[in-house]
């Protein structure tokens, strides 16, 4: 009974009770947040799906960088869908599932950032062995491992509850919610570590490329300029990932550690802002990659031309059918009918 009373008064139960009470905000604000988050989530899913269509359907060659970017697109779509689970019909497991899904996407993105930076490093420092080290089979294995580790870390609260002492009088999700603070702390350190690792490795790459640029007749070569451009893009994506996920992880850790009996409205508004930042990052990631990658720019141009040609052909067929329907069929009786009228 002591365990039951302790769990019933824990911050996890308070968070779930707050969810059932409307999250501490009025209905108008909650509806506005739902509309804004819904529009951002739909736009993020559409843009990421368009990016996947370009990568798999238009781009002629699937490079390791594009493989990692496709997995990042899937994590962005998972993040967008996870945020919208807050607005589904209420259940006891709603808050726990929302945190676990968001942590899955966050952890997978962090590991993929590390893999993307490592592939850049291999391309710069060991270019002759790049195709052997960074093969497609190894990249797919790294992607699968990143998702497995990310899901395992995100679901550690459920695993700890299942492996530990289970109280039958309380729902399983309530007890799992009490163990999710460890998963949040681990994800926070992983996100920060991925950003610092990316910044360090990309700074090392830029420092390595600077002498090459200065030697080439006092100017930049196309290869070094393109490599620096790719490194800058990777740093921008990693910085966007850290800036959007770190506030959510910190606010969520504070919420679970302090409970929500005090300042529940402030914490709820803070989480809503963090969710908006996450959805904005999910929308900006494919746009940023499309603006700074030559292969994706070429793919989008080809997709635009194909779509324009298909639309022109469909319009021509529709107009031709209308013209054929309006024209009178040519028969020997046409002159007699014209003279009669």
Short mmCIF file of C-alpha atoms in Angstrom, two decimals:
data_model
loop_
_atom_site.label_atom_id
_atom_site.label_comp_id
_atom_site.label_asym_id
_atom_site.label_seq_id
_atom_site.Cartn_x
_atom_site.Cartn_y
_atom_site.Cartn_z
CA UNK A 1 0.00 0.00 0.00
CA UNK A 2 2.93 2.32 0.57
CA UNK A 3 4.01 1.89 -3.04
CA UNK A 4 0.48 2.61 -4.23
CA UNK A 5 0.22 5.81 -2.20
CA UNK A 6 3.67 6.94 -3.31
CA UNK A 7 2.88 6.42 -6.97
CA UNK A 8 -0.55 8.01 -6.68
CA UNK A 9 1.04 11.21 -5.35
CA UNK A 10 3.96 11.20 -7.81
CA UNK A 11 4.51 13.82 -10.52
CA UNK A 12 3.65 11.26 -13.17
CA UNK A 13 0.11 10.93 -11.86
CA UNK A 14 -0.16 14.72 -11.64
CA UNK A 15 0.85 15.06 -15.29
CA UNK A 16 -1.76 12.53 -16.39
CA UNK A 17 -4.41 14.18 -14.25
CA UNK A 18 -3.50 17.54 -15.80
CA UNK A 19 -4.00 16.04 -19.25
CA UNK A 20 -7.51 14.95 -18.30
CA UNK A 21 -8.34 18.45 -17.01
CA UNK A 22 -7.58 20.19 -20.30
CA UNK A 23 -3.88 20.84 -19.67
CA UNK A 24 -4.50 23.92 -17.54
CA UNK A 25 -5.48 26.26 -20.39
CA UNK A 26 -8.82 27.54 -21.61
CA UNK A 27 -10.64 25.99 -24.54
CA UNK A 28 -9.94 28.87 -26.95
CA UNK A 29 -6.18 28.71 -26.44
CA UNK A 30 -6.23 24.93 -26.69
CA UNK A 31 -8.18 25.12 -29.96
CA UNK A 32 -5.76 27.71 -31.37
CA UNK A 33 -2.78 25.52 -30.47
CA UNK A 34 -4.48 22.56 -32.07
CA UNK A 35 -5.07 24.46 -35.32
CA UNK A 36 -1.50 25.84 -35.47
CA UNK A 37 0.09 22.50 -34.66
CA UNK A 38 -2.18 20.71 -37.11
CA UNK A 39 -1.25 23.04 -39.97
CA UNK A 40 2.47 22.80 -39.19
CA UNK A 41 2.31 19.00 -38.86
CA UNK A 42 0.45 18.61 -42.16
CA UNK A 43 2.91 20.92 -43.93
CA UNK A 44 5.88 19.05 -42.44
CA UNK A 45 4.53 15.67 -43.55
CA UNK A 46 3.81 16.95 -47.08
CA UNK A 47 7.24 18.55 -47.49
CA UNK A 48 9.07 15.48 -46.17
CA UNK A 49 7.02 13.18 -48.41
CA UNK A 50 7.91 15.40 -51.38
CA UNK A 51 11.56 15.15 -50.40
CA UNK A 52 11.31 11.34 -50.31
CA UNK A 53 9.63 11.33 -53.74
CA UNK A 54 12.47 13.41 -55.18
CA UNK A 55 15.19 11.28 -53.58
CA UNK A 56 13.77 7.88 -54.55
CA UNK A 57 11.97 8.78 -57.78
CA UNK A 58 13.93 11.56 -59.48
CA UNK A 59 17.52 11.67 -58.23
CA UNK A 60 19.52 9.24 -60.40
CA UNK A 61 21.90 7.97 -57.69
CA UNK A 62 21.17 7.25 -54.03
CA UNK A 63 24.29 8.43 -52.18
CA UNK A 64 25.02 7.67 -48.49
CA UNK A 65 24.20 11.28 -47.62
CA UNK A 66 20.79 10.96 -49.27
CA UNK A 67 20.20 7.66 -47.46
CA UNK A 68 20.76 9.38 -44.12
CA UNK A 69 18.59 12.32 -45.15
CA UNK A 70 15.70 9.97 -45.99
CA UNK A 71 15.89 8.54 -42.48
CA UNK A 72 15.92 12.08 -41.08
CA UNK A 73 12.75 12.75 -43.08
CA UNK A 74 11.09 9.73 -41.49
CA UNK A 75 12.09 10.97 -38.02
CA UNK A 76 10.64 14.40 -38.84
CA UNK A 77 7.35 12.83 -39.90
CA UNK A 78 7.32 10.75 -36.71
CA UNK A 79 7.87 13.92 -34.67
CA UNK A 80 4.99 15.67 -36.41
CA UNK A 81 2.67 12.73 -35.82
CA UNK A 82 3.81 12.39 -32.19
CA UNK A 83 2.97 16.02 -31.41
CA UNK A 84 -0.54 15.53 -32.76
CA UNK A 85 -1.16 12.57 -30.41
CA UNK A 86 -1.70 15.16 -27.66
CA UNK A 87 -4.94 16.18 -29.36
CA UNK A 88 -6.40 12.70 -29.71
CA UNK A 89 -9.16 11.51 -27.40
CA UNK A 90 -7.87 11.25 -23.84
CA UNK A 91 -6.46 8.00 -22.49
CA UNK A 92 -4.28 7.07 -19.54
CA UNK A 93 -1.33 6.20 -21.81
CA UNK A 94 -1.59 9.35 -23.93
CA UNK A 95 1.16 11.33 -22.19
CA UNK A 96 3.54 8.36 -21.94
CA UNK A 97 3.09 7.43 -25.59
CA UNK A 98 3.60 11.05 -26.65
CA UNK A 99 6.89 11.32 -24.76
CA UNK A 100 8.12 7.96 -26.05
CA UNK A 101 7.36 8.78 -29.69
CA UNK A 102 9.04 12.17 -29.47
CA UNK A 103 12.09 10.65 -27.79
CA UNK A 104 12.28 7.97 -30.50
CA UNK A 105 12.45 10.66 -33.18
CA UNK A 106 14.88 12.80 -31.17
CA UNK A 107 17.29 9.95 -30.43
CA UNK A 108 17.22 8.60 -33.97
CA UNK A 109 17.89 12.08 -35.37
CA UNK A 110 20.83 12.56 -33.01
CA UNK A 111 22.44 9.26 -34.01
CA UNK A 112 21.84 10.02 -37.69
CA UNK A 113 23.52 13.42 -37.27
CA UNK A 114 26.57 11.65 -35.87
CA UNK A 115 26.55 9.20 -38.80
CA UNK A 116 26.18 12.04 -41.32
CA UNK A 117 29.11 13.92 -39.80
CA UNK A 118 31.21 10.75 -39.79
CA UNK A 119 30.53 10.18 -43.49
CA UNK A 120 31.68 13.75 -44.21
CA UNK A 121 34.84 13.14 -42.22
CA UNK A 122 35.62 9.94 -44.12
CA UNK A 123 35.01 11.71 -47.45
CA UNK A 124 37.49 14.47 -46.56
CA UNK A 125 40.24 12.62 -44.71
CA UNK A 126 40.08 9.23 -46.48
CA UNK A 127 38.64 9.94 -49.93
CA UNK A 128 40.32 6.96 -51.62
CA UNK A 129 38.64 4.51 -49.23
CA UNK A 130 35.27 6.29 -49.04
CA UNK A 131 33.32 3.89 -51.27
CA UNK A 132 34.70 0.93 -49.37
CA UNK A 133 34.08 2.32 -45.88
CA UNK A 134 30.76 4.10 -46.51
CA UNK A 135 28.94 1.53 -48.63
CA UNK A 136 25.18 1.43 -49.03
CA UNK A 137 24.88 -1.80 -47.07
CA UNK A 138 26.80 -0.34 -44.13
CA UNK A 139 24.77 2.85 -44.23
CA UNK A 140 21.51 0.89 -44.07
CA UNK A 141 22.93 -1.11 -41.15
CA UNK A 142 23.87 2.12 -39.35
CA UNK A 143 20.39 3.53 -39.95
CA UNK A 144 18.75 0.38 -38.56
CA UNK A 145 21.06 0.45 -35.54
CA UNK A 146 20.33 4.15 -34.94
CA UNK A 147 16.59 3.53 -34.92
CA UNK A 148 16.92 0.45 -32.71
CA UNK A 149 19.03 2.26 -30.12
CA UNK A 150 16.77 5.32 -30.30
CA UNK A 151 13.61 3.29 -29.72
CA UNK A 152 15.26 1.29 -26.94
CA UNK A 153 16.38 4.45 -25.14
CA UNK A 154 12.98 6.09 -25.56
CA UNK A 155 11.07 3.07 -24.24
CA UNK A 156 13.35 2.54 -21.24
CA UNK A 157 10.57 3.70 -18.92
CA UNK A 158 8.25 0.94 -20.09
CA UNK A 159 11.06 -1.62 -19.94
CA UNK A 160 12.07 -0.56 -16.42
CA UNK A 161 8.46 -0.83 -15.26
CA UNK A 162 8.04 -4.26 -16.84
CA UNK A 163 11.31 -5.52 -15.34
CA UNK A 164 10.76 -3.96 -11.91
CA UNK A 165 8.05 -4.19 -9.29
CA UNK A 166 4.63 -3.78 -10.89
CA UNK A 167 1.70 -2.55 -8.79
CA UNK A 168 -1.57 -4.04 -10.00
CA UNK A 169 -3.72 -1.28 -8.54
CA UNK A 170 -2.30 1.41 -10.86
CA UNK A 171 -2.26 1.48 -14.68
CA UNK A 172 0.95 0.37 -16.31
CA UNK A 173 1.38 3.69 -18.14
CA UNK A 174 1.21 5.65 -14.88
CA UNK A 175 4.08 3.63 -13.45
CA UNK A 176 6.04 3.82 -16.72
CA UNK A 177 5.62 7.60 -16.73
CA UNK A 178 7.44 7.78 -13.39
CA UNK A 179 10.52 6.13 -14.97
CA UNK A 180 10.67 8.31 -18.08
CA UNK A 181 12.77 11.02 -16.49
CA UNK A 182 15.88 8.86 -17.00
CA UNK A 183 15.07 8.53 -20.71
CA UNK A 184 14.65 12.31 -20.94
CA UNK A 185 18.02 12.95 -19.28
CA UNK A 186 19.77 10.45 -21.56
CA UNK A 187 18.17 12.04 -24.63
CA UNK A 188 19.26 15.49 -23.44
CA UNK A 189 22.90 14.41 -23.15
CA UNK A 190 22.69 12.57 -26.48
CA UNK A 191 21.30 15.63 -28.28
CA UNK A 192 23.94 17.93 -26.80
CA UNK A 193 26.69 15.41 -27.55
CA UNK A 194 25.55 15.01 -31.16
CA UNK A 195 25.61 18.78 -31.68
CA UNK A 196 29.07 19.26 -30.14
CA UNK A 197 30.44 16.26 -32.06
CA UNK A 198 29.05 17.65 -35.31
CA UNK A 199 30.43 21.13 -34.61
CA UNK A 200 33.87 19.75 -33.68
CA UNK A 201 34.18 17.45 -36.69
CA UNK A 202 32.88 20.05 -39.14
CA UNK A 203 35.27 22.64 -37.70
CA UNK A 204 38.09 20.17 -38.18
CA UNK A 205 37.02 19.61 -41.79
CA UNK A 206 36.84 23.34 -42.50
CA UNK A 207 40.29 23.86 -40.94
CA UNK A 208 41.61 21.08 -43.19
CA UNK A 209 40.08 22.61 -46.32
CA UNK A 210 41.29 26.18 -45.73
CA UNK A 211 44.93 25.53 -46.78
CA UNK A 212 43.72 23.71 -49.89
CA UNK A 213 41.62 26.71 -50.91
CA UNK A 214 44.52 29.13 -50.39
CA UNK A 215 46.96 26.99 -52.40
CA UNK A 216 44.69 26.77 -55.44
CA UNK A 217 45.92 29.99 -57.12
CA UNK A 218 44.80 32.10 -54.23
CA UNK A 219 41.16 31.13 -54.72
CA UNK A 220 38.69 28.35 -54.08
CA UNK A 221 38.46 25.18 -56.09
CA UNK A 222 35.06 23.75 -56.95
CA UNK A 223 35.69 20.61 -54.88
CA UNK A 224 36.77 22.45 -51.74
CA UNK A 225 33.94 24.99 -52.11
CA UNK A 226 31.40 22.18 -52.50
CA UNK A 227 32.81 20.32 -49.48
CA UNK A 228 32.69 23.45 -47.33
CA UNK A 229 29.13 24.05 -48.50
CA UNK A 230 28.11 20.53 -47.43
CA UNK A 231 29.80 20.90 -44.04
CA UNK A 232 28.00 24.19 -43.44
CA UNK A 233 24.68 22.54 -44.31
CA UNK A 234 25.34 19.73 -41.84
CA UNK A 235 26.18 22.21 -39.07
CA UNK A 236 23.00 24.16 -39.78
CA UNK A 237 20.84 21.02 -39.60
CA UNK A 238 22.55 19.91 -36.37
CA UNK A 239 22.15 23.36 -34.82
CA UNK A 240 18.47 23.43 -35.76
CA UNK A 241 18.02 19.99 -34.20
CA UNK A 242 19.70 21.05 -30.95
CA UNK A 243 17.91 24.40 -30.70
CA UNK A 244 14.47 22.84 -31.16
CA UNK A 245 14.86 19.69 -29.06
CA UNK A 246 16.89 20.92 -26.08
CA UNK A 247 14.16 23.28 -24.74
CA UNK A 248 11.56 20.49 -24.93
CA UNK A 249 13.79 18.01 -23.11
CA UNK A 250 14.67 20.52 -20.38
CA UNK A 251 11.07 21.64 -19.83
CA UNK A 252 9.87 18.04 -19.75
CA UNK A 253 12.55 17.09 -17.20
CA UNK A 254 11.50 20.04 -15.02
CA UNK A 255 7.87 19.01 -15.34
CA UNK A 256 8.52 15.44 -14.23
CA UNK A 257 10.88 16.43 -11.42
CA UNK A 258 8.75 19.21 -9.90
CA UNK A 259 5.26 18.05 -10.75
CA UNK A 260 2.54 20.33 -12.07
CA UNK A 261 0.71 21.41 -8.95
CA UNK A 262 2.43 24.80 -9.31
CA UNK A 263 2.83 26.83 -12.51
CA UNK A 264 0.95 24.23 -14.53
CA UNK A 265 -0.21 26.84 -17.06
CA UNK A 266 3.35 28.15 -17.52
CA UNK A 267 4.70 24.65 -18.09
CA UNK A 268 1.89 23.85 -20.51
CA UNK A 269 2.52 27.03 -22.51
CA UNK A 270 6.25 26.28 -22.50
CA UNK A 271 5.62 22.78 -23.85
CA UNK A 272 3.30 24.20 -26.51
CA UNK A 273 6.04 26.58 -27.65
CA UNK A 274 8.53 23.69 -27.70
CA UNK A 275 6.14 21.60 -29.80
CA UNK A 276 5.79 24.52 -32.21
CA UNK A 277 9.58 24.74 -32.52
CA UNK A 278 9.81 21.00 -33.17
CA UNK A 279 7.18 21.17 -35.90
CA UNK A 280 8.91 24.18 -37.43
CA UNK A 281 12.20 22.28 -37.52
CA UNK A 282 10.48 19.30 -39.16
CA UNK A 283 9.23 21.68 -41.83
CA UNK A 284 12.53 23.52 -42.31
CA UNK A 285 14.88 20.52 -42.47
CA UNK A 286 13.91 19.28 -45.97
CA UNK A 287 13.66 22.86 -47.24
CA UNK A 288 17.15 23.63 -45.96
CA UNK A 289 18.59 20.49 -47.53
CA UNK A 290 16.84 21.23 -50.84
CA UNK A 291 18.23 24.76 -50.94
CA UNK A 292 21.83 23.74 -50.23
CA UNK A 293 22.24 20.39 -52.02
CA UNK A 294 22.89 20.39 -55.76
CA UNK A 295 21.49 16.89 -56.32
CA UNK A 296 18.20 17.78 -54.61
CA UNK A 297 17.96 21.06 -56.50
CA UNK A 298 18.36 19.17 -59.78
CA UNK A 299 15.79 16.62 -58.62
CA UNK A 300 13.23 19.28 -57.75
CA UNK A 301 13.76 20.97 -61.13
CA UNK A 302 13.21 17.66 -62.90
CA UNK A 303 10.10 16.98 -60.82
CA UNK A 304 8.77 20.45 -61.66
CA UNK A 305 9.35 19.93 -65.38
CA UNK A 306 7.71 16.50 -65.30
CA UNK A 307 4.71 17.84 -63.39
CA UNK A 308 4.39 20.77 -65.80
CA UNK A 309 4.55 18.46 -68.83
CA UNK A 310 1.95 16.11 -67.33
CA UNK A 311 -0.36 19.03 -66.54
CA UNK A 312 0.07 20.40 -70.08
CA UNK A 313 -0.72 16.99 -71.62
CA UNK A 314 -3.83 16.57 -69.45
CA UNK A 315 -5.02 20.08 -70.33
CA UNK A 316 -4.45 19.41 -74.04
CA UNK A 317 -6.45 16.17 -73.85
CA UNK A 318 -9.32 17.88 -72.03
CA UNK A 319 -9.46 20.73 -74.54
CA UNK A 320 -9.29 18.29 -77.45
CA UNK A 321 -12.21 16.29 -76.05
CA UNK A 322 -14.25 19.48 -75.67
CA UNK A 323 -13.43 20.52 -79.24
CA UNK A 324 -14.31 17.09 -80.62
CA UNK A 325 -17.62 17.15 -78.75
CA UNK A 326 -18.56 20.57 -80.15
CA UNK A 327 -17.64 19.77 -83.74
CA UNK A 328 -20.36 18.33 -86.02
CA UNK A 329 -19.45 14.98 -87.55
CA UNK A 330 -18.83 15.15 -91.31
CA UNK A 331 -21.45 13.09 -93.19
CA UNK A 332 -22.99 13.33 -96.72
CA UNK A 333 -26.17 14.79 -95.16
CA UNK A 334 -24.42 17.89 -93.76
CA UNK A 335 -24.87 20.05 -96.96
CA UNK A 336 -28.59 19.15 -97.15
CA UNK A 337 -29.11 20.06 -93.48
CA UNK A 338 -27.30 23.40 -93.93
CA UNK A 339 -29.41 24.28 -96.99
CA UNK A 340 -32.60 23.37 -95.14
CA UNK A 341 -31.80 25.78 -92.33
#
